[in-house]
Phi, psi and omega in degrees: 000124181282171185298319182295318179295319178298316180298315180295323178296320178296318180296319179291324177294320176298321177299312179298321180295316179298315180292324179295315179289336180300333177298325176293314179300319180294321179293315180293323181300330180291348177284343185248334185204171180280168183296324180294315180296313182299311182292324179301310180292320182300313184286326177296322175295317180300317178295321180293323179297328181282346181300315177298328178295317177297317179297320179294321180296321180288321183293319183258007176066039183265006177294153182295116182301328181292345182252006180275116181293150184259332181241170180295322179295317178295324179296315179296317180296317180297320179294319179296316180296317180296317180294315179298317178298317179297321179293313180297314179296321181295319179296315180295316180296319179300313182296313181297316183292323178295317177298321179294316180297318179294325178290320181298335178295338187235013178215175182275160178299319182297312180295321179297320180295316182287321180292319178299322182295350179294348178302333180297329178271323184293324183305307180294331178292318176296334178299341177301326180289345178251022175061034176262138182289135177257122182292154180301324183294332178291318178297323176298318178296323179297313179297321178295319180293322178298318178296318179295319179296324178298312180293327185281324191242328186277127179274173181299332179275010180060038175246156180245132177297146180302320181297317179297322180295316179297318181291326176294318175299323177300318180297323178294315181291324175298327177295318176298319179302318180294320179294324177294318177297319179300327180284317187268334187300324178291345185256358184213160177290130186299318182290320178297315179301316181294318181299316180296317182296324178296316181292320177298314179298316181297318180293315179298316178294324178297318177298315179298324180297317182285335180274323188248345182234179177233078182292137178231151179296327180297317180293319181295316180292327178292327180257031185297325184292308177296328178295313181296319180296310182294327182277306185281309184281307185293317181274296187290301186291311184298320180296318179296319177298323179296317180299314181292316184292326183280348182294116178081002180268149174295128184303324180295315179296317180299317180295320179298318180293315182294332180291349176294350176307319182293321178293318181294325178297323178296312181296318181295318179297324180288313184287314188271329184245353180071021179279133180237160178243149175285158180307322178299316181290325177297318177299322177296319177299318180298317180294318179296316180294321177298321178294319179299316179294317185299315185288348180264356178278137177293150183253126179289155178293149178302138178088357179288132182287139176302134177089350178281168181296125185290139173236114190272145178288128178262146179285000000 
C-alpha cells in the first residue's frame, strides 16, 4: 500500500468515526429540542462550514475542469442543473434525517447505526426499478440482512419498536438520496451540490420547527455541543474528508471503510451513553454488518477459476 492510499484510508476511517459518533450527538440533542429544530440548525451550520471550501476551490482553481462550462449557455445550464440537484438532494436529505432523528428518540444509538447502514443494501435493490441488474451476491446480502434485522428489531411478541421502524424508513429515504446524488453528481460540482442541499434541508427543517415545535434560545444554547458536532463535524468536516479520501481510491475499498460507521456507532453508544445490547441484538448487528460487507465485494464472472486473476462484472 503506497503512502497516498494509506493517507486516504485514514481520512475515510476518520469520516466513518465522525459519522458513527454523530449518532450519539443526535441522541443527546433530542434531550434539548425537537428533531426539526436540531436538524435545521445542524444543516445550516454544515452548509456554512462548506463556504470556505468553495471559496478555496475558486481561489486556487481546484474545481473539476471537466465540469467547467465553456460558454454562457453551458454556464446557465450548469447552474440550473446544480440548483435543481441541490434542491432534490436537500428534500431527500431533510426527509431521511427527520425520520432518523424521530427514530433515535425511541431506540438505541447502536441499533440506529446498523439499521441506517442498510441503505447500502437497499440502493441496489431500488436499482431494479431503473432496470439495473442486481448481482447474486446482493440478494445473498439481502437475505442475511433480513435475518439480522429480525434478531435486532423483532421482539418475541412479533412487534417492532416505533423507533426502529422510523430508522428503517430513514434508510429507505437515504437510499433514494444516494440515487439522486448518483444522477446529479456527474453534472455538478460535488461540494456546491452538498452546500446547496444542506441549506435547503436547513431551511425546510427550520420552517417545520416554527410550525410544529417551539424552539427557544435557551434550549439551543443548552444543546450547543451536540449541535456543533452534528453540524460542523458530521456535515461539514466529514463530507469534505470523504471527498478528499475517496479521490483515487477503489470504490469497494472506500465503501468498506465507510461502512465501519455502524460499528463505531455501537461502540460510541456503549462508551458515551452506557447503552448495551442483548446477545440476540448483538447477533443481529453481526449479521447486518456481514451483509453490508458482502454486498460491497466484487463478484467474479461465472466460470472463473479460483485463484485466477479476477475480472469483475461491471454494471
